[in-house]
Rosetta silent file (secondary structure, phi, psi, omega in degrees, C-alpha in Angstrom):
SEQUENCE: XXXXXXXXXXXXXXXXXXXXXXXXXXXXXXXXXXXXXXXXXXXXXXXXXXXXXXXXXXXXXXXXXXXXXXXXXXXXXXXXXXXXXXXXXXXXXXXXXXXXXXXXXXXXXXXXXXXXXXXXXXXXXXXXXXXXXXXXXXXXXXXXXXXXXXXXXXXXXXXXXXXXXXXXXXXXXXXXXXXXXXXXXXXXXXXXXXXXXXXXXXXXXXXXXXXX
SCORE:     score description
SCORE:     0.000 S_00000001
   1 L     0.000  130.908  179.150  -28.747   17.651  -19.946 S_00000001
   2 L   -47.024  176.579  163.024  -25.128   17.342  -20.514 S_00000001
   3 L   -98.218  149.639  177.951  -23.774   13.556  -20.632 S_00000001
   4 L   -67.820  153.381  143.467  -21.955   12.643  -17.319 S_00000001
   5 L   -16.016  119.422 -172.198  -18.143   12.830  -17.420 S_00000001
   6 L   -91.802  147.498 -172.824  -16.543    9.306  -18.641 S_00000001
   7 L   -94.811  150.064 -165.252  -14.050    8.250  -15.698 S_00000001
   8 L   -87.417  -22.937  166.358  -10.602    8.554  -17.036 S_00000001
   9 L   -56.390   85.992 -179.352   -9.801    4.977  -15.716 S_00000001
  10 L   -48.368  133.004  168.517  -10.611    2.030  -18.457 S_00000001
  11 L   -67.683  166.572 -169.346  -12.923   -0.300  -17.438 S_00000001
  12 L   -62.650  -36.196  174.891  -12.585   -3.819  -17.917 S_00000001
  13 L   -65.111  169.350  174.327  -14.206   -3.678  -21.642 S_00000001
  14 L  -105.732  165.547  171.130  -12.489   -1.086  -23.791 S_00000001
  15 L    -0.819  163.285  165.937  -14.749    2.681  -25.055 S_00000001
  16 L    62.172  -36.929  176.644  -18.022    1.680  -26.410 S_00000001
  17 L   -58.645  157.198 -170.793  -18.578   -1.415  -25.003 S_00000001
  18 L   -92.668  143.185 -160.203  -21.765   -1.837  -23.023 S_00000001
  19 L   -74.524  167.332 -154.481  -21.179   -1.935  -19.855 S_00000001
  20 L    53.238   11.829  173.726  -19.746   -4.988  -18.010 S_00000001
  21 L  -100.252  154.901 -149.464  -19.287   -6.211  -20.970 S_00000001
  22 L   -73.438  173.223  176.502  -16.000   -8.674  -21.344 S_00000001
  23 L   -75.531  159.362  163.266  -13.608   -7.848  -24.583 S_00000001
  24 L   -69.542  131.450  159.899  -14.445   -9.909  -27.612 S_00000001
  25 L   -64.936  151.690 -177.057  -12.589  -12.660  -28.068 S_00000001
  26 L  -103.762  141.961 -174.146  -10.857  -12.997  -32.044 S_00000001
  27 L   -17.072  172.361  165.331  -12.167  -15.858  -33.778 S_00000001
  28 L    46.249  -20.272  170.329  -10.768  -19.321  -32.664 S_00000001
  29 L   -45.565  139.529  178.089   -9.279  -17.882  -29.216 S_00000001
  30 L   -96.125  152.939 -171.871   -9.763  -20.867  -26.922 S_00000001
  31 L   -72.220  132.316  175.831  -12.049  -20.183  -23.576 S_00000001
  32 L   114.552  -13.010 -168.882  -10.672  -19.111  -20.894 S_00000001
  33 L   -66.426  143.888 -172.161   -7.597  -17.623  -22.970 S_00000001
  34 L   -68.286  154.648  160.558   -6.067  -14.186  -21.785 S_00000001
  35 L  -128.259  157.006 -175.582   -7.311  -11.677  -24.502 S_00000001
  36 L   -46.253  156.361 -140.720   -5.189   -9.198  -25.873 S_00000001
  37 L  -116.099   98.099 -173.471   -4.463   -5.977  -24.238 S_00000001
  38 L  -157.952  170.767 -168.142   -6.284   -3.509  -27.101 S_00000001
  39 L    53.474   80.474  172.932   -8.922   -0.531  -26.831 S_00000001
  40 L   -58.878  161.625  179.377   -7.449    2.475  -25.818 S_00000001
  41 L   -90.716  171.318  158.030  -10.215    4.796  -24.049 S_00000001
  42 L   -38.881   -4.938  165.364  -10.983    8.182  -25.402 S_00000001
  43 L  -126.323   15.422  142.534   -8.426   10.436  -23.751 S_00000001
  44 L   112.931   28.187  173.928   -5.830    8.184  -24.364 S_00000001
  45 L   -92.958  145.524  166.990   -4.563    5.990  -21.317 S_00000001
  46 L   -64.252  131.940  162.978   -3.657    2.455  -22.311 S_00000001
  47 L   -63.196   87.411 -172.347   -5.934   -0.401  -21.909 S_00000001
  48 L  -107.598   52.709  176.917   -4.317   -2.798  -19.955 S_00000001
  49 L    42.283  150.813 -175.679   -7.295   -5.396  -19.343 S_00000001
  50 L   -14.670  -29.091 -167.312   -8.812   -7.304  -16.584 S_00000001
  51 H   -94.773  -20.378  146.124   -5.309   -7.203  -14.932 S_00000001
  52 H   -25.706  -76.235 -172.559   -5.345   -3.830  -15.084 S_00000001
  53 H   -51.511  -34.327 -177.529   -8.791   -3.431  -13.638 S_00000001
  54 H   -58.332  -32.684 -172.627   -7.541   -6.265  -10.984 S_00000001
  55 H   -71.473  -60.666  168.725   -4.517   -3.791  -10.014 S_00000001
  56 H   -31.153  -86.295  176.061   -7.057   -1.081   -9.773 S_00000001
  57 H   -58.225  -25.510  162.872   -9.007   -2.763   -7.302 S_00000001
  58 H   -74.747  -65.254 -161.053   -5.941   -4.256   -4.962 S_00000001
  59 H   -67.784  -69.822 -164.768   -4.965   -0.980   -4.111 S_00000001
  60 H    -9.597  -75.760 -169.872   -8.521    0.106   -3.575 S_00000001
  61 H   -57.769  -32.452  147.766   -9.211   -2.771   -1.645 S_00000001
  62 H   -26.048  -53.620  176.675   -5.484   -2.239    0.034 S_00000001
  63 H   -59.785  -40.418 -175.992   -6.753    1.104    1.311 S_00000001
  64 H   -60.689  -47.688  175.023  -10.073   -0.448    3.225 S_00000001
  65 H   -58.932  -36.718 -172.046   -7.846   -3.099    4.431 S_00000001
  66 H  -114.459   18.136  147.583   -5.651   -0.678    6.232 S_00000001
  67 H  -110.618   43.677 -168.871   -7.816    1.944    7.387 S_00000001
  68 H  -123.657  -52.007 -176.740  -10.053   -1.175    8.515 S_00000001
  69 H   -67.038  -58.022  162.345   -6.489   -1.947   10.741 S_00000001
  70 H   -22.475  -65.276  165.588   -6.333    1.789   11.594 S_00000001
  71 H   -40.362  -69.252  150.967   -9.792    1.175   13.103 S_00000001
  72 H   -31.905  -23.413  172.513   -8.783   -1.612   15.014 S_00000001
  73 L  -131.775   35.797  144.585   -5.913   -0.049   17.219 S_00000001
  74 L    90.406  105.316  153.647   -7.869    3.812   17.119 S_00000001
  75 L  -158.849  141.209 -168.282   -5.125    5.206   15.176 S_00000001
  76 L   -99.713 -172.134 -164.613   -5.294    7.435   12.238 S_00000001
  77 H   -52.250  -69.524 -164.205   -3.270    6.833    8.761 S_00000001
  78 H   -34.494  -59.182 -166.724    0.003    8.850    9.774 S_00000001
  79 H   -48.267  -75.564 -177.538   -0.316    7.153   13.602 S_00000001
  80 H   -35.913  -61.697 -176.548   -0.393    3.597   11.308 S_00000001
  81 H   -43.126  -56.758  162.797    2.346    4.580    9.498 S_00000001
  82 H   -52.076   -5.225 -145.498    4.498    5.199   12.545 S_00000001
  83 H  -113.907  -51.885  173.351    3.632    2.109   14.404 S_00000001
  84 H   -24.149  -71.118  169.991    4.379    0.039   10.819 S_00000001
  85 H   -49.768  -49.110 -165.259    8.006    1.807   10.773 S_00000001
  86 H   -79.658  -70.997  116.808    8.244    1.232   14.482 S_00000001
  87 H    18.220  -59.845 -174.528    7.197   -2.432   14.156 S_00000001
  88 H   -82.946  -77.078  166.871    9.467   -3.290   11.169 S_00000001
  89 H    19.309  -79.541 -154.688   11.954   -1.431   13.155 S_00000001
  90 L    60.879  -37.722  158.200   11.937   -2.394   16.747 S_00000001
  91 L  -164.309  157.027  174.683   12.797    1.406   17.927 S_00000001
  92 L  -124.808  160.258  177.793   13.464    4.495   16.451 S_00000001
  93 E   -86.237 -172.855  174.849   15.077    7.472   17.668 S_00000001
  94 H   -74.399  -61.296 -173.327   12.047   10.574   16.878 S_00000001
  95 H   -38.004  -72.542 -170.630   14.227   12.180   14.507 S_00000001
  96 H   -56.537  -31.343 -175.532   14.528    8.768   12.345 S_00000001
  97 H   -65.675  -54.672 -171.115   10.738    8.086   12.719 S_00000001
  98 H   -43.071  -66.733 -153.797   10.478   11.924   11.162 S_00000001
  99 H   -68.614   -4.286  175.750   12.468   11.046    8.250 S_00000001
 100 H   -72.304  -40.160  174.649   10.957    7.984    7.983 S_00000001
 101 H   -98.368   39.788  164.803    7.287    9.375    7.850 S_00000001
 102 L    30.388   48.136 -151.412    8.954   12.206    5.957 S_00000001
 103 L  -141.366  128.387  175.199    7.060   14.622    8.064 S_00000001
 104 L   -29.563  131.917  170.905    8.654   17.647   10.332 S_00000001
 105 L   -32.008  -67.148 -166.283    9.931   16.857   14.309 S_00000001
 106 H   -48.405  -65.442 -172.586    7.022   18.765   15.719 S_00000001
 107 H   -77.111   17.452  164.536    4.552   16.984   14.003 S_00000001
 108 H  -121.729   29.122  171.244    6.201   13.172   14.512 S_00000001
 109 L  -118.076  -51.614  171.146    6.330   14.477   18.149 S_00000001
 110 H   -46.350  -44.468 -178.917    2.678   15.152   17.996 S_00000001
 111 H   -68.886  -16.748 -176.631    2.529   11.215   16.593 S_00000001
 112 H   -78.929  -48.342 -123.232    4.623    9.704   19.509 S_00000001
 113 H   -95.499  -46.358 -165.806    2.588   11.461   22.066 S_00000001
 114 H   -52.901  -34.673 -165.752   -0.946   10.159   20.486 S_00000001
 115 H   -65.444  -77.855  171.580    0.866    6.350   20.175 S_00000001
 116 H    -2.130  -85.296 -175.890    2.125    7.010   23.746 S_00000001
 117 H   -51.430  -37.997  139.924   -1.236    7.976   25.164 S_00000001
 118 H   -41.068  -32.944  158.715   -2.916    5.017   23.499 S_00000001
 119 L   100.152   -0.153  148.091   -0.983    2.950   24.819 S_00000001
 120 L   -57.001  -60.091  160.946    0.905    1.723   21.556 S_00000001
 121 L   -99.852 -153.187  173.570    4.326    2.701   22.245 S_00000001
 122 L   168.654  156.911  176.471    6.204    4.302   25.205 S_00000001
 123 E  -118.400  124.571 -177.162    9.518    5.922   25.170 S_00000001
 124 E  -116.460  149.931  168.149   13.227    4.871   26.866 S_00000001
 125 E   -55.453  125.643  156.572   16.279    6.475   27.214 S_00000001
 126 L   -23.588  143.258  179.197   19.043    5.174   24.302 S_00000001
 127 L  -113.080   18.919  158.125   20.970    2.919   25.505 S_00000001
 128 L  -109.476  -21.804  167.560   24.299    3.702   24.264 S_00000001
 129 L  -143.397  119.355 -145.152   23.237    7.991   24.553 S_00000001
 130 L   -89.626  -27.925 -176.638   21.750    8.618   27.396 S_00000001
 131 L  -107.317   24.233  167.743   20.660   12.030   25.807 S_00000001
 132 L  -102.811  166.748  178.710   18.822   10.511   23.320 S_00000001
 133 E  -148.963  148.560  160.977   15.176    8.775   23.483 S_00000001
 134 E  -149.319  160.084 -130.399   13.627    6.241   21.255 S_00000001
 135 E  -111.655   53.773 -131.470   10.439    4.815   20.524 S_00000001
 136 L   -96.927  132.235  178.289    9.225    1.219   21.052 S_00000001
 137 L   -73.988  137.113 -156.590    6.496   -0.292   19.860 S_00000001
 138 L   -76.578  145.120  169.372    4.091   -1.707   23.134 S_00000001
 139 H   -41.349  -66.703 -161.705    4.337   -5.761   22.583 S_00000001
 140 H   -37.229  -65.929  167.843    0.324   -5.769   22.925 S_00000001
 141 H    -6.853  -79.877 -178.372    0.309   -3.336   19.848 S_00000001
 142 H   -58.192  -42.260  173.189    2.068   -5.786   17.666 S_00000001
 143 H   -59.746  -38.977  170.389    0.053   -8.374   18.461 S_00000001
 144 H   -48.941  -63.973 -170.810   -2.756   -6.528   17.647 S_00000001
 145 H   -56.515  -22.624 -166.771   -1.513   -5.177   14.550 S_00000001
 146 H  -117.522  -11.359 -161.817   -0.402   -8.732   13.418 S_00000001
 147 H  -100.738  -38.554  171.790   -3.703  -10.685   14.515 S_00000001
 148 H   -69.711   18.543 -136.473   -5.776   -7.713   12.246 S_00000001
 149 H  -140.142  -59.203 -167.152   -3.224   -8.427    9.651 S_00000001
 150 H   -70.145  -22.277  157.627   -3.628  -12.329    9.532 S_00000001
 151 H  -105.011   39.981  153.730   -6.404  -13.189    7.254 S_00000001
 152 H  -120.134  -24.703  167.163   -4.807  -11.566    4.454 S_00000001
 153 H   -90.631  -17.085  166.333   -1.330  -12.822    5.118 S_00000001
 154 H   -52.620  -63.142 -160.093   -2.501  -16.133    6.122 S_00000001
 155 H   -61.376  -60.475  174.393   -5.237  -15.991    3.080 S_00000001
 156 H   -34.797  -69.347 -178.910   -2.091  -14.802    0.703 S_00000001
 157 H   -51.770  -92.100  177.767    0.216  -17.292    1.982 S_00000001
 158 H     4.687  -92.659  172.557   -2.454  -19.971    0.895 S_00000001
 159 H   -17.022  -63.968 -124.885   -2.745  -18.477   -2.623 S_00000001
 160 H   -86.129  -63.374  172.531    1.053  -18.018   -3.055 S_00000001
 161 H   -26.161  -53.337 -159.576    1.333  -22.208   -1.680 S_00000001
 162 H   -83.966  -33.779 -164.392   -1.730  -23.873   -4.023 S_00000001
 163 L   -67.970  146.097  153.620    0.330  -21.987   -6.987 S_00000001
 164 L   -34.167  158.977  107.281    3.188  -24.225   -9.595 S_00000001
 165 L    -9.972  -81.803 -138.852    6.460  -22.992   -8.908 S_00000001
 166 L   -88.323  -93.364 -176.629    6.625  -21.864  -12.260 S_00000001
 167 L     5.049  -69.562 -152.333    3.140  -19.860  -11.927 S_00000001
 168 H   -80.818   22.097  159.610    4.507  -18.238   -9.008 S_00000001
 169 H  -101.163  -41.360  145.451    7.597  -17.165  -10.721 S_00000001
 170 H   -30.239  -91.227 -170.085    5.222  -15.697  -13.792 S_00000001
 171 H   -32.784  -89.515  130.818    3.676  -13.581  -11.122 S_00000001
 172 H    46.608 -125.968 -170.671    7.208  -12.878   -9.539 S_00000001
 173 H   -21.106  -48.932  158.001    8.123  -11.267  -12.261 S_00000001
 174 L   -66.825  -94.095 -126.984    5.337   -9.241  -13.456 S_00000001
 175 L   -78.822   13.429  165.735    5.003   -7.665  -10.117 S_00000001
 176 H  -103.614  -41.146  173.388    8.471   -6.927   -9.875 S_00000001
 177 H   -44.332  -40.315  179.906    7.847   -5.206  -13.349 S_00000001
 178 H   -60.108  -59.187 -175.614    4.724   -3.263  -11.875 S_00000001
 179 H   -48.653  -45.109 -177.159    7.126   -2.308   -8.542 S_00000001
 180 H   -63.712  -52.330 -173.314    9.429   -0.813  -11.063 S_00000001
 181 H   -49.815  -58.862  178.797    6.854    0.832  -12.991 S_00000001
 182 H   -52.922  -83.818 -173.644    5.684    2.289   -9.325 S_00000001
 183 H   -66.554  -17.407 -177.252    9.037    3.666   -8.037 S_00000001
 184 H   -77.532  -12.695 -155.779   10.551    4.767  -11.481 S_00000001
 185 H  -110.065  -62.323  160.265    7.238    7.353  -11.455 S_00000001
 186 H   -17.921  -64.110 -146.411    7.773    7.814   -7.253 S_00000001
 187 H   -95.044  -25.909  179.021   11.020    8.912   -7.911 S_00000001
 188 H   -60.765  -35.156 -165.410   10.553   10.917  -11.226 S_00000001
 189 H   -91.872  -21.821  159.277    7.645   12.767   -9.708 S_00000001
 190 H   -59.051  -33.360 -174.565    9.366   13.060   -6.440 S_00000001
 191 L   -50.608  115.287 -179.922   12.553   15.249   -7.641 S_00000001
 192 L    89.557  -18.950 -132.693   13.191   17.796   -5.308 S_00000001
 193 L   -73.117  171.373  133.212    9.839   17.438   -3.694 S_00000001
 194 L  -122.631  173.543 -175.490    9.562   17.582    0.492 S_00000001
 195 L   -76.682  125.271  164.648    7.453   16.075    2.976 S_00000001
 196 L   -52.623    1.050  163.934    4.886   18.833    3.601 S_00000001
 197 L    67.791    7.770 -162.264    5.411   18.654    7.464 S_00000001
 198 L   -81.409  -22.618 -157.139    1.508   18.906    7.985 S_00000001
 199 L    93.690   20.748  165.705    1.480   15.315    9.979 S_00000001
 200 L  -117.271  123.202 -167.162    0.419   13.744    6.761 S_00000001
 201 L  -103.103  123.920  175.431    2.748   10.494    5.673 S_00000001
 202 L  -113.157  -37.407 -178.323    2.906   10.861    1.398 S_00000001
 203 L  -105.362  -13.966 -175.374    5.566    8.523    1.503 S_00000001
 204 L   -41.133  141.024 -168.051    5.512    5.955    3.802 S_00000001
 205 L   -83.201 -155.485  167.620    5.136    2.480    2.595 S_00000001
 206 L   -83.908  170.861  179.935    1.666    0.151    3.414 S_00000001
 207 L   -69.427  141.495  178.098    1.308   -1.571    6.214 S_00000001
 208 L  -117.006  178.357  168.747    3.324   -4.267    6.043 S_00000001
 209 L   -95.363  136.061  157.786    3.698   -7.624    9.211 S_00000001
 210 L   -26.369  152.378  166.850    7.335   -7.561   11.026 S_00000001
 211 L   -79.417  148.470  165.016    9.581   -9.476    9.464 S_00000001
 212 L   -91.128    0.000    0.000   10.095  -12.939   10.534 S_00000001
């Protein structure tokens, strides 16, 4: 029988290690001490250690969380995406919702009507062009949307609180390095690209809570 396929994604240990097991510490390392970032895997992605693997698993767990919110107001990923943009917002014209969910008129017409009919949004005339319409998110909505929302920004906001100052400017930092990391590849791998217009949001960001 062949051997199964090694997942291209390093694990917390580096190649060879048995599994779950942590890296070796080098002699004298005191416990609890970060350990060095070493044991590339066999097809050659960098090992970047538990914080890797930790990275790994936030977006995973990112994903659950918001098609767990999805669940919660009926709505499928795209739908979320509008109501997020709408939300952040406070109204959009259609056209700006399109380029915002980077996705063709027809199909962000298709997304209004499903919000609409749910009972998420509703649509008013502009109020400076009368022969325009834009796209409000229903109050209830947002409430929803912020009360499914609240024990991870509540539970964050903890975290981010019980941290030093100086901790949370270590973190800070890194993750503005990671964010960098993220959009310099976004944008390299983006050049020229378009939204395929299917009603599928590729770019849109996660759900995020209104701003306060």
């Amino acid at each position: 029988m062949a051997e199964p396929r090694k997942s291209p994604l390093p694990a917390s240990a580096p190649t060879g290690s048995p599994a779950g097991a942590p890296v070796a510490a080098p002699v004298g390392t005191p416990a609890g001490a970060v350990q060095p970032l070493v044991g590339d895997n066999d097809i050659g992605l960098p090992y970047s250690g538990e914080i890797g693997t930790q990275l790994r698993e936030f977006v995973v767990l990112s994903r659950a969380f918001e098609r767990q919110v999805g669940q919660a107001l009926a709505v499928n990923p795209t739908d979320l995406s509008a109501m997020e943009h709408l939300i952040s917002a406070g109204s959009l014209t259609p056209s700006e919702l399109s380029r915002r969910l980077d996705i063709s008129t027809a199909a962000t017409t298709l997304v209004v009507d499903r919000l609409v009919a749910l009972g998420h949004a509703r649509r008013e005339a502009h109020a400076s062009d009368r022969r325009k319409v834009v796209v409000l998110p229903a109050a209830k909505s947002v409430a929803m949307a912020v009360g499914a929302l609240m024990p991870v920004i509540g539970g964050v906001a903890t975290v981010t609180r019980d941290l030093p100052p100086e901790e949370r400017a270590v973190i800070a930092r890194f993750l503005s390095r990671v964010l960098e990391v993220y959009h310099g590849a976004l944008d390299g791998g983006a050049a020229g690209a378009e939204g395929n217009g299917d009603g599928t949001d590729t770019t849109a960001p996660r759900f995020r809570p209104p701003a306060s």
